[in-house]
Coordinates of C-alpha atoms and ligand atoms in Angstrom, one line a residue:
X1 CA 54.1 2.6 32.6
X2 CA 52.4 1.7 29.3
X3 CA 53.1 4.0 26.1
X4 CA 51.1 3.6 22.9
X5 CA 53.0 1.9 20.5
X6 CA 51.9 4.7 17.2
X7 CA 54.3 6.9 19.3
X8 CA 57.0 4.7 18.3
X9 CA 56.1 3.9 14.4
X10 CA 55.7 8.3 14.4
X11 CA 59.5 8.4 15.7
X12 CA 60.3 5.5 13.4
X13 CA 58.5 7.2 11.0
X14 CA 60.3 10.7 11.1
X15 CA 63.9 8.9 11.5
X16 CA 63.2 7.1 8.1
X17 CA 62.0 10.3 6.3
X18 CA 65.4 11.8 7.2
X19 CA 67.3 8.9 6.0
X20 CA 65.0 8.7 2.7
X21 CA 65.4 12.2 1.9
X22 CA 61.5 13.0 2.0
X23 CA 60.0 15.9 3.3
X24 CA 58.7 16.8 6.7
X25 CA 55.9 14.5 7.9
X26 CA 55.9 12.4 4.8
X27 CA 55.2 9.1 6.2
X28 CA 52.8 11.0 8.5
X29 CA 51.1 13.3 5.6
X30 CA 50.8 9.4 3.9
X31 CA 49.2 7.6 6.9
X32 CA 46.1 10.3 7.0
X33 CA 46.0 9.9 3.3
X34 CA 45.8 6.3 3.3
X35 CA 43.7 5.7 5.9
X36 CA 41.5 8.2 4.1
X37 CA 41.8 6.4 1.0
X38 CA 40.9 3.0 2.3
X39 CA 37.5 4.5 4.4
X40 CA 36.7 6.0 0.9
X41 CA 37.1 2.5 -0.6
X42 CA 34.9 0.6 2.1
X43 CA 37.9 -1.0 3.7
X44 CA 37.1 -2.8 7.4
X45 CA 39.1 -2.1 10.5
X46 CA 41.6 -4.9 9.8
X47 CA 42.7 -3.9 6.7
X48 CA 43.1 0.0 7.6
X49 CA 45.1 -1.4 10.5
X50 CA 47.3 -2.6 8.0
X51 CA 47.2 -0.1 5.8
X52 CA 48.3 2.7 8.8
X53 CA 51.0 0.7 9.5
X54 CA 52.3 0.1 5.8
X55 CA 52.8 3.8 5.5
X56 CA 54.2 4.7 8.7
X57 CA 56.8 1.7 8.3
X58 CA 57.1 1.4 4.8
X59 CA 61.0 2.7 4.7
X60 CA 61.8 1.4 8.2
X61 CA 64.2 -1.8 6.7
X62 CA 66.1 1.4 4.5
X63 CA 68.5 1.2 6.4
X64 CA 70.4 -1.7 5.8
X65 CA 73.3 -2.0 3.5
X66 CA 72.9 2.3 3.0
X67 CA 77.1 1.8 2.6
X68 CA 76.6 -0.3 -0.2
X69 CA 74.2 2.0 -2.1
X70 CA 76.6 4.9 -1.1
X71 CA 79.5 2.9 -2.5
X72 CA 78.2 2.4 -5.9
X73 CA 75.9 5.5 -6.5
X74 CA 77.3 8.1 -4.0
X75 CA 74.6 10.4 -1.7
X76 CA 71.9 7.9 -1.5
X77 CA 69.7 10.6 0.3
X78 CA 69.8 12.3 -2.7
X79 CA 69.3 9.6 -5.1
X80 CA 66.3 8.4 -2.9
X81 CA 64.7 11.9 -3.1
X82 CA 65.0 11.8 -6.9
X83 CA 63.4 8.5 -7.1
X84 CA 60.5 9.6 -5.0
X85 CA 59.3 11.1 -7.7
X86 CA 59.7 9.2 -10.5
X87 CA 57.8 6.3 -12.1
X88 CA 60.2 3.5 -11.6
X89 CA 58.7 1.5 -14.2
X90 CA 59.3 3.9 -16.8
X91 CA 63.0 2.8 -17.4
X92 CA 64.1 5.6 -19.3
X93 CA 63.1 7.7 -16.0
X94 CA 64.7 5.4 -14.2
X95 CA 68.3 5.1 -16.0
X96 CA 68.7 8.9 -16.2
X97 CA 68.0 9.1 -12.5
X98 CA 70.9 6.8 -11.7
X99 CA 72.9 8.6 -14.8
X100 CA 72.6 11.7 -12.5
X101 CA 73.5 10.2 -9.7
X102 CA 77.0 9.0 -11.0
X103 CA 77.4 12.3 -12.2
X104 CA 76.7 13.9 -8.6
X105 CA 79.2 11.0 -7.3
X106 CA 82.5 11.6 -10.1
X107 CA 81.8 15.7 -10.1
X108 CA 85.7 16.6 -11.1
X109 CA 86.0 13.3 -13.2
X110 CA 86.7 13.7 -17.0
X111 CA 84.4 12.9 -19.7
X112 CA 86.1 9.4 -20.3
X113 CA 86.1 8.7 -17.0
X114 CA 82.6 9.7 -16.4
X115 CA 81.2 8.0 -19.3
X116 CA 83.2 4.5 -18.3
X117 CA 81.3 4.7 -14.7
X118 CA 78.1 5.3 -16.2
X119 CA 78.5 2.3 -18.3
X120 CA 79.6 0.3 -15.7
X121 CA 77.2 1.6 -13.2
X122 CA 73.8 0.4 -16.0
X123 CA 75.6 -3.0 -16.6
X124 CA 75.8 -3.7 -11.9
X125 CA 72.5 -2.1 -11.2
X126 CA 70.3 -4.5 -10.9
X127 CA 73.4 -7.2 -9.3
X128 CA 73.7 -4.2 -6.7
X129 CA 70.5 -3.0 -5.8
X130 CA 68.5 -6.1 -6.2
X131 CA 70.2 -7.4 -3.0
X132 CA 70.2 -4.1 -1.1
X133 CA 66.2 -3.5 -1.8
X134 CA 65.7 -7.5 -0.4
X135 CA 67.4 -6.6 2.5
X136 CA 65.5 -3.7 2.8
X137 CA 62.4 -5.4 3.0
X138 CA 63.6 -8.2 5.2
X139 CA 65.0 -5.8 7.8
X140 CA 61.7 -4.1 7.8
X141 CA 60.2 -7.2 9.1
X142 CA 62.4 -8.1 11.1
X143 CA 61.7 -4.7 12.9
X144 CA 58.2 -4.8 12.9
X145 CA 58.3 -8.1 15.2
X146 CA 60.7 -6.7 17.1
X147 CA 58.5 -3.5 18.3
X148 CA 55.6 -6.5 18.3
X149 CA 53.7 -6.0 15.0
X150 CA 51.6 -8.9 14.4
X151 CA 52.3 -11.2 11.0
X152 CA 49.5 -10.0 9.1
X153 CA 50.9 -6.3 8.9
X154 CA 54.9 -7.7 8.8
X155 CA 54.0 -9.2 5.4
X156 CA 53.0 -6.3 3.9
X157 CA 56.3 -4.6 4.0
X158 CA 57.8 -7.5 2.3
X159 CA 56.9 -6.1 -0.9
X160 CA 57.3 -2.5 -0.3
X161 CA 58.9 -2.2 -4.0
X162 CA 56.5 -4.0 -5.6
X163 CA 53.6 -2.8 -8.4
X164 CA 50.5 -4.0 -9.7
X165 CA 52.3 -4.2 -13.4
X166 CA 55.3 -6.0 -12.7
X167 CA 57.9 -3.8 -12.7
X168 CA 58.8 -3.5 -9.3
X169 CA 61.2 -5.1 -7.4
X170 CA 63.0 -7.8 -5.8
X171 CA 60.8 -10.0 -6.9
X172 CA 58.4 -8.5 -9.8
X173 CA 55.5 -9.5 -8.4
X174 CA 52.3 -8.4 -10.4
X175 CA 48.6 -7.9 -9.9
X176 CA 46.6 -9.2 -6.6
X177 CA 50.0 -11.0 -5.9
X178 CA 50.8 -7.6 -4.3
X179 CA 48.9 -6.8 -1.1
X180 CA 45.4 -4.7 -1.5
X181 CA 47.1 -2.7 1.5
X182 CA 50.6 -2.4 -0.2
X183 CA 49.0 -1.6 -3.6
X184 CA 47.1 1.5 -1.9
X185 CA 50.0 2.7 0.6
X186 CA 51.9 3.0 -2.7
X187 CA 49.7 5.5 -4.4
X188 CA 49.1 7.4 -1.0
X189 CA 52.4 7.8 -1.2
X190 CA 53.2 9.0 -5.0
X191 CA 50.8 11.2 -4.2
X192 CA 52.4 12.8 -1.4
X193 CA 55.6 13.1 -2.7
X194 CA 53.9 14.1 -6.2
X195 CA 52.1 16.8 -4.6
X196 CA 55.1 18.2 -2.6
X197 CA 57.0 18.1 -6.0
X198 CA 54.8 19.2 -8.9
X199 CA 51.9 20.3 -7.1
X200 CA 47.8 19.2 -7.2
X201 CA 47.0 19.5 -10.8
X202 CA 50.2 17.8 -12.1
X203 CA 50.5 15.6 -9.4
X204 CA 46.7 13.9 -10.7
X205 CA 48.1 14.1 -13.8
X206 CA 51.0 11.9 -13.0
X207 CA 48.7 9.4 -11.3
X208 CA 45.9 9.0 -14.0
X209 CA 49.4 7.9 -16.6
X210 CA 50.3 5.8 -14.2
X211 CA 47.2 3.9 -14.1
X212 CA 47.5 0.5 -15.1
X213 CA 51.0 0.5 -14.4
X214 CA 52.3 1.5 -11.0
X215 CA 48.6 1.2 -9.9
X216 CA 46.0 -0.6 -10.4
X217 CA 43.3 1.4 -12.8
X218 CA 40.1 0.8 -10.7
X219 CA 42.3 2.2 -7.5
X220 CA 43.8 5.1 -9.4
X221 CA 40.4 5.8 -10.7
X222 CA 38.7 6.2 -7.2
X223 CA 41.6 8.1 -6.0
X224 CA 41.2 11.2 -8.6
X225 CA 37.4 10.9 -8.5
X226 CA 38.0 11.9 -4.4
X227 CA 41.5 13.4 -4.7
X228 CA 40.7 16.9 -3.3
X229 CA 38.4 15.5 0.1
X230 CA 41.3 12.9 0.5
X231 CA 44.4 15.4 -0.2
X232 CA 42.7 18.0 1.8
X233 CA 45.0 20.1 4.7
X234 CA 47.8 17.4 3.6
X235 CA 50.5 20.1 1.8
X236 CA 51.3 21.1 5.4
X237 CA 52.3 19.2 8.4
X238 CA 50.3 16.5 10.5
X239 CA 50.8 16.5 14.4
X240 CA 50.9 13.6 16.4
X241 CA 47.4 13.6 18.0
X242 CA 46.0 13.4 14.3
X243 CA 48.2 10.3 14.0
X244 CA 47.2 8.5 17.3
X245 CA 43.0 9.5 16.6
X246 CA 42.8 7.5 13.0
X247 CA 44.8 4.6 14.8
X248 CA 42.0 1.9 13.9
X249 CA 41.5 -0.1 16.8
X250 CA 42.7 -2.1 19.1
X251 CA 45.5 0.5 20.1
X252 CA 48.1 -1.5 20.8
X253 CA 50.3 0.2 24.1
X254 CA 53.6 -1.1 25.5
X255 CA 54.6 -2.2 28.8
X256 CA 58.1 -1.4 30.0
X257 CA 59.6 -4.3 28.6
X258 CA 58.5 -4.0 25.5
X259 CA 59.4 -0.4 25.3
X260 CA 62.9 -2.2 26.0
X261 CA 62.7 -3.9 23.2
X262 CA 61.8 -1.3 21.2
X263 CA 64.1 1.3 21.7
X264 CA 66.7 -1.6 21.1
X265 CA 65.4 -2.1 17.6
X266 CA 65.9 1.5 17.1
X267 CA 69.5 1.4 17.9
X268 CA 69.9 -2.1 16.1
X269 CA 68.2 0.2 12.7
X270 CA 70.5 2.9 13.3
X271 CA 73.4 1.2 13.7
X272 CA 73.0 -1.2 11.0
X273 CA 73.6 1.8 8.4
X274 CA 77.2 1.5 8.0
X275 CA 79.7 -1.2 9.0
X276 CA 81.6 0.2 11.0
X277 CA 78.8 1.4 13.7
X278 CA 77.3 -1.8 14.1
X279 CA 76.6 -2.2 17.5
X280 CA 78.0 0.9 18.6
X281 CA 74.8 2.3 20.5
X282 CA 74.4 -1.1 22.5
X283 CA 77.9 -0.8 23.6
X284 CA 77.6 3.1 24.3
X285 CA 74.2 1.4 26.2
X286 CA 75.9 -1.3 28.3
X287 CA 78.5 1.3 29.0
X288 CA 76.2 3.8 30.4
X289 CA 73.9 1.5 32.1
X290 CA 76.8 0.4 33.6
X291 CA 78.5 3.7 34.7
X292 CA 74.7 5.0 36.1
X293 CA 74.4 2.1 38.4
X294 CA 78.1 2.7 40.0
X295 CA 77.0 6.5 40.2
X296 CA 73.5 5.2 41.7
X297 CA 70.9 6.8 39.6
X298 CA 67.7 6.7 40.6
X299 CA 65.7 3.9 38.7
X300 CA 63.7 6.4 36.3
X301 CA 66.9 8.0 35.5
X302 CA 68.6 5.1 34.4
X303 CA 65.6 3.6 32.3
X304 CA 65.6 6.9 30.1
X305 CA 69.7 7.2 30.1
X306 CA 69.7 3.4 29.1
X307 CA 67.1 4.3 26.2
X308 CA 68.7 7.7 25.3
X309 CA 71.6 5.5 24.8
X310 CA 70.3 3.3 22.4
X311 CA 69.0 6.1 20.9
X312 CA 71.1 8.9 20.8
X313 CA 72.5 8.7 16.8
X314 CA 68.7 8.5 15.3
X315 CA 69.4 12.0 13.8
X316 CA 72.6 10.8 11.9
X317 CA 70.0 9.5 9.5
X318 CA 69.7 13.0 8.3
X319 CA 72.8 12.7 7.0
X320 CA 74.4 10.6 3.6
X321 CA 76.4 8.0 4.7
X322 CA 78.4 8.7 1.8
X323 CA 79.7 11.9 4.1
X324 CA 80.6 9.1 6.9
X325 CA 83.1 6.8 4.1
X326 CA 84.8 9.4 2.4
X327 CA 88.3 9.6 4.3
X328 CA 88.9 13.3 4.1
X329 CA 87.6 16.0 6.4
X330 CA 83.9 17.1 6.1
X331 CA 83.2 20.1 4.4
X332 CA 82.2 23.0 6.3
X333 CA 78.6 22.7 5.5
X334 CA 78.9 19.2 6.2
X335 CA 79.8 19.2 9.5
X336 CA 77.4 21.9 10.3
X337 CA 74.7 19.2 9.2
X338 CA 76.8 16.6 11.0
X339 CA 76.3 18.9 14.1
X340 CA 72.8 19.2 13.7
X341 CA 72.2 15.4 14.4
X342 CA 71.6 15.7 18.5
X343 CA 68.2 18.2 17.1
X344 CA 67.4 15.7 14.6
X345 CA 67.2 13.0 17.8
X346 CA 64.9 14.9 20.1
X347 CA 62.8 16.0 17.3
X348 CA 62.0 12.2 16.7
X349 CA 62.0 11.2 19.8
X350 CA 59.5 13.5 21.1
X351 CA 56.7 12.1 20.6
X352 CA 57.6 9.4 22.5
X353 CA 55.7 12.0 25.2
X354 CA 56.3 11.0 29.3
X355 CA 59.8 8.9 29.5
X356 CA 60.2 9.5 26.0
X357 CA 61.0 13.4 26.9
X358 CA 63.7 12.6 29.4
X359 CA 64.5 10.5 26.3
X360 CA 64.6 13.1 23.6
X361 CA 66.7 15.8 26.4
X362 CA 69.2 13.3 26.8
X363 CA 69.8 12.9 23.6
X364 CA 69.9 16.7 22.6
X365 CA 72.8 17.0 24.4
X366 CA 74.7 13.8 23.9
X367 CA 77.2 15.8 22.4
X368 CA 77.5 18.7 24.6
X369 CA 80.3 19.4 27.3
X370 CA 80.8 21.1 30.3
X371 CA 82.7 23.9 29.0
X372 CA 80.3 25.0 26.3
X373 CA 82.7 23.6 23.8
X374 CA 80.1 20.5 22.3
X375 CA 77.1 20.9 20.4
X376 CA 74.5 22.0 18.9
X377 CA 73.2 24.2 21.8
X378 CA 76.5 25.2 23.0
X379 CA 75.1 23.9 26.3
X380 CA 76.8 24.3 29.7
X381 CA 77.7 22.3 33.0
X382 CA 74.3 23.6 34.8
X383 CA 72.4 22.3 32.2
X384 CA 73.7 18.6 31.8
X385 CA 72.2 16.3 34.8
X386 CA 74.3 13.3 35.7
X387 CA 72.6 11.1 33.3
X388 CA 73.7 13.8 30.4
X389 CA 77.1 13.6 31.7
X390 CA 77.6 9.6 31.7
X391 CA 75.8 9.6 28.5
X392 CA 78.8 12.1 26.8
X393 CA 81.3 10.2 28.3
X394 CA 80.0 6.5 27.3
X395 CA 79.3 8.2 23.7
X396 CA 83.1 9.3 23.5
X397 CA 84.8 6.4 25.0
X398 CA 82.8 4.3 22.3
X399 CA 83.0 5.9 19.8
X400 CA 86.7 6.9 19.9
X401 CA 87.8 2.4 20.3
X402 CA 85.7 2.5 16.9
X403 CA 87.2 2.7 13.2
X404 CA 86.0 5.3 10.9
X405 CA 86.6 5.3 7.6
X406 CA 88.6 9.0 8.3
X407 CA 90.4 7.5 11.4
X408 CA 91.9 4.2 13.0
X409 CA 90.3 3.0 16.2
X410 CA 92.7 3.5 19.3
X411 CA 92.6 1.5 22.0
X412 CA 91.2 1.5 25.5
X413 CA 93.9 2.6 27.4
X414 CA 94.7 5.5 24.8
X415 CA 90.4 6.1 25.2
X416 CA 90.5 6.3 28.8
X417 CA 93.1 9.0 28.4
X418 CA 91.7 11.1 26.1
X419 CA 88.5 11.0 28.5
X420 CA 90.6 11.8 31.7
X421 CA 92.3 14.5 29.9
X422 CA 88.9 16.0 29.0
X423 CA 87.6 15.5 32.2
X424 CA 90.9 17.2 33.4
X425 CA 90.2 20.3 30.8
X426 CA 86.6 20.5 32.0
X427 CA 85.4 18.9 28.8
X428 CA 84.0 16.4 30.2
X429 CA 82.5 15.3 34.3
X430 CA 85.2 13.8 36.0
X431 CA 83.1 11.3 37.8
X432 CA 81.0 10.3 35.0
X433 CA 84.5 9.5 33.2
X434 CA 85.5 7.6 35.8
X435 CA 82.1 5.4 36.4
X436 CA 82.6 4.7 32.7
X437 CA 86.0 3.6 32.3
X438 CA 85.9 1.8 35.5
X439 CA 82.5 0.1 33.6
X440 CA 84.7 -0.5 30.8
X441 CA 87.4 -2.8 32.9
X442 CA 89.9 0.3 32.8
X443 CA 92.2 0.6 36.5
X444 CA 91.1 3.5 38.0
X445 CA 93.2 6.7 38.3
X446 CA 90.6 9.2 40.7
X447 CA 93.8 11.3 41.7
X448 CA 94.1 13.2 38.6
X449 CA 90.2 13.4 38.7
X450 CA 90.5 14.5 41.7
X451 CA 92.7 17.6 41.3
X452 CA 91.7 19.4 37.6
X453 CA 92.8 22.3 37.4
X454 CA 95.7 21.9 38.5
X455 CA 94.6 22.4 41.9
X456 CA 96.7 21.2 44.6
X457 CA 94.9 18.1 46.9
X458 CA 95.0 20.4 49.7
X459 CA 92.8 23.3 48.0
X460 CA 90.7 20.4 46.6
X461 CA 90.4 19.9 50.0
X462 CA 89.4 23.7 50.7
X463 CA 87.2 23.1 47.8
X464 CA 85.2 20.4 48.9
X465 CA 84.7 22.0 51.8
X466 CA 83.5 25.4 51.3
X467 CA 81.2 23.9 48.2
X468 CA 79.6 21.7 50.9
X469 CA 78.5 25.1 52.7
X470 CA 81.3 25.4 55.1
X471 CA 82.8 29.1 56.1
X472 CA 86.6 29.1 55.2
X473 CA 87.0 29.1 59.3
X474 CA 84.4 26.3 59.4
X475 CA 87.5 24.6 56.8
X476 CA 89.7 25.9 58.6
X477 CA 89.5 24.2 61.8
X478 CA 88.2 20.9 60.0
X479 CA 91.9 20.7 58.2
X480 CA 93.6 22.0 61.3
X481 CA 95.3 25.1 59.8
X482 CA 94.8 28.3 60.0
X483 CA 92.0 30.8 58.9
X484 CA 94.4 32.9 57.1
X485 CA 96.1 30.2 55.3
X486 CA 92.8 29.1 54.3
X487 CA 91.4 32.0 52.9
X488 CA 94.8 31.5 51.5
X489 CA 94.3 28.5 49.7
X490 CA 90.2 29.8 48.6
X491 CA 91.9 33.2 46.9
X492 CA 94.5 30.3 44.9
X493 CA 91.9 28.0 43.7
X494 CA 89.5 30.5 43.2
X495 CA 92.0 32.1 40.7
X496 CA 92.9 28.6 39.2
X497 CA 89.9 27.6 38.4
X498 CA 88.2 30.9 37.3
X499 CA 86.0 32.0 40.0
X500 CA 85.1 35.0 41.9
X501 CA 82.2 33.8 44.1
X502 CA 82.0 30.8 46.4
X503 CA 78.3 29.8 44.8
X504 CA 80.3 29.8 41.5
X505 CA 83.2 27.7 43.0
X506 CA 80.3 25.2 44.6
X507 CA 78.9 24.8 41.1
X508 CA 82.7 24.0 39.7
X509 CA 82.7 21.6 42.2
X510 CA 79.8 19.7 41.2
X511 CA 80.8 19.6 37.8
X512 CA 83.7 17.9 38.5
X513 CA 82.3 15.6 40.7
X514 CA 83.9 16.7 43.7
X515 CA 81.1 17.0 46.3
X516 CA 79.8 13.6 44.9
X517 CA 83.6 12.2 45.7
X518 CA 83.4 13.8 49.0
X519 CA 80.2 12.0 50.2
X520 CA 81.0 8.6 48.9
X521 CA 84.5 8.8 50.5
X522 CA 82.4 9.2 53.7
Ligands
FE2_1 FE1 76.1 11.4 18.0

């Protein structure tokens, strides 16, 4: 198998448009832009390849330290989407934007209160975001080797903050100290986020005052003198074919390990948001990689269950981390966005195309159960597959030995109990459970798996049997008892577990895992 890497920057790229609060196919609407712009300005193949990947990865590193913004100015999504707009070196923009979002942060607060944050807020700025916009750019690096990215483009988003007059930050670089490709990503960008904002004819207006400030006069200059051929079709969405054509060449593709690799950087980015999910989608990985193998998935099964895994919380971008730390419950529009997370996922993950959609399905329903009772589709047993159902049960045994901020972490044993009683409540697959906890080191206990329900082990029995295809006479003389006592024990355990139909009981059978049981016991 061999994928092309620009699938991965365009997942990358949506997931960091979530997090940075900009609008649908910003880093995308950017890339055509800037690759635009730098044919317009005689650029060669090298330096478009750079500049294509500077504004698909530009935010990629945003991720880090997102707690620590939350902490000190509250929903960073919605600080980052103010700031999109703004001309950072214009300080008086700059202060009121933060001004606001204390304000949004203390709504409630008195005016004394209010006004003492604020003050304190201006006087830590800098000693709080200077760090957090370093890191930012470090991470990003850090990434781009990671999915393979060669030095010459890694550089680059070292100075993703930085302007032609200064102003910028970490490190104020100025001039031709910041990257020709930088310099023009940066504009390509305003301009996106301009246009989406204020519209054309304001939008050229911001750019021509920020000549000689943000940008570089000569650059701004050739921009407006070609701004409607460059912006043009860009106010709507871009699809991924558009993307993978302006790729300049060589197109880089992966091979399976380095798709590996890859999706592990992903779950690293992900998880590197808050503190207290570092590392959770390696261990919900290593879980179900684990779990798959005892269950003996087939080998293309397990590569996209092991991905999904390190995958599956991509779409919790979408949401502020500030939601996460606050202790209390969510709001109900919060958790309605919370929920919407799994979509979030498989829309990035998408175009990943081939594996990549066994990918993206796996994670849609990392969240769903059985019984209809997850979300966000409401989905049901028939459509979870085995991998679906190791990947829930990995994802909740995880996640529950983990501290939130709302809740204490419990520990395995309590874990493993929750998961047999949801198995046991046909939450979650009974089997799947199993494989996990027994992946996890916990002692196996497959008689109350065995027997949800509260069916009796002799109508599990029954069960097994007729699910398998046998006539109740064909269980009948298999058990040695007789037909009427078997039809007996069908007309019980049809009534215990909800069913009116053998096909129906067959299918309640597979979801608990019961033929599977049946034939491994043999
Ligand atoms: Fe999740």
């Amino acid at each position: 198998m061999a994928v092309r890497r620009a699938d991965f920057l365009m997942a990358l790229a949506y997931a960091t448009d979530l997090a940075t609060g900009h609008a649908r196919d910003f880093a995308l609407r950017s890339c055509v832009l800037a690759v635009r712009f730098a044919q317009t300005a005689g650029l060669d193949q090298n330096m478009q390849r750079k500049v294509y990947h500077q504004a698909l990865l530009r935010y990629i590193g945003c991720n880090a330290d997102t707690h620590l913004l939350a902490a000190a100015w509250g929903d960073e999504i919605a600080l980052r989407r103010e700031l999109h707009h703004i001309d950072m070196g214009n300080r008086e923009q700059f202060v009121q934007t933060f001004i606001r979002a204390i304000t949004r942060k203390l709504a409630g607060a008195s005016p004394e209160e209010l006004a003492k944050a604020i003050e304190r807020g201006l006087a830590e700025g800098a000693q709080v975001n200077i760090p957090i916009l370093s890191g930012h750019c470090e991470v990003a690096q850090r990434i781009a080797e990671r999915i393979g990215l060669p030095e010459d483009i890694r550089e680059n988003l070292g100075q993703i903050y930085e302007r032609w007059d200064g102003k910028g930050l970490p490190r104020g670089l100025s001039g031709e100290a910041v990257k020709f490709p930088v310099r023009l990503v940066t504009l390509a960008q305003d301009a996106i986020a301009l246009l989406d904002q204020v519209g054309f004819e304001a939008m050229k207006s911001r750019i021509a005052e920020r000549a000689g400030g943000a940008y570089e006069t000569e650059l701004a200059e050739l921009f407006l003198g070609h701004s409607e051929k460059l912006m043009s079709g860009l106010d709507g969405p871009v699809d991924r074919e558009t993307i993978l054509a302006i790729e300049p060449l060589p197109h880089a593709m992966l091979d399976e390990t380095e798709c590996e690799q890859a999706y592990l950087a992903i779950a690293d980015m992900i998880d590197m948001r808050m503190p207290f999910t570092f590392g959770h989608s390696r261990a919900v990985a290593a879980l179900a990689d684990a779990a798959g193998k005892r269950m003996g998935l087939p080998a293309a099964d397990m590569r996209a269950l092991r991905w999904a895994a390190y995958t599956h919380d991509i779409g919790e971008l979408a949401i502020p981390v500030s939601i996460w730390m606050r202790a209390g419950t969510l709001t109900e529009r919060e958790t309605d966005a919370a929920h919407l997370h799994p979509y979030h996922g498989e829309r990035a993950l998408l175009p990943l195309g081939g594996d990549g959609r066994s990918v993206a399905a796996l994670v849609l329903r990392h969240h769903e159960r059985l019984d209809g009772t997850g979300y966000h589709r409401y989905a049901k047993a028939s459509d979870l597959s085995p991998a679906a159902r190791i990947l829930a049960a990995a994802e909740a045994f995880q996640t529950a030995r983990e501290a939130r901020p709302y809740r204490p972490g419990v520990s395995d044993a309590a874990a493993a109990s929750r998961l047999r009683a949801d198995a046991r409540e046909g939450r979650l697959c009974a089997e799947a459970v199993e494989a996990v906890l027994a992946s996890a080191g916990q002692p196996a206990r497959r008689n109350t798996a065995d027997r949800p329900s509260g069916l009796t082990p002799r109508e599990v029995e029954v069960l097994r049997l007729i699910a398998a295809g046998h006539t109740a006479k064909e269980a009948a003389r298999q058990l040695d008892i007789a037909p009427k006592t078997a039809d007996n024990h069908i007309q019980s355990l049809y009534s215990k577990i909800g069913v009116t139909t053998r096909a129906a009981a067959a299918l309640y059978a597979l979801e608990r895992g019961l033929v599977q049981e049946r034939f491994s016991a043999a």
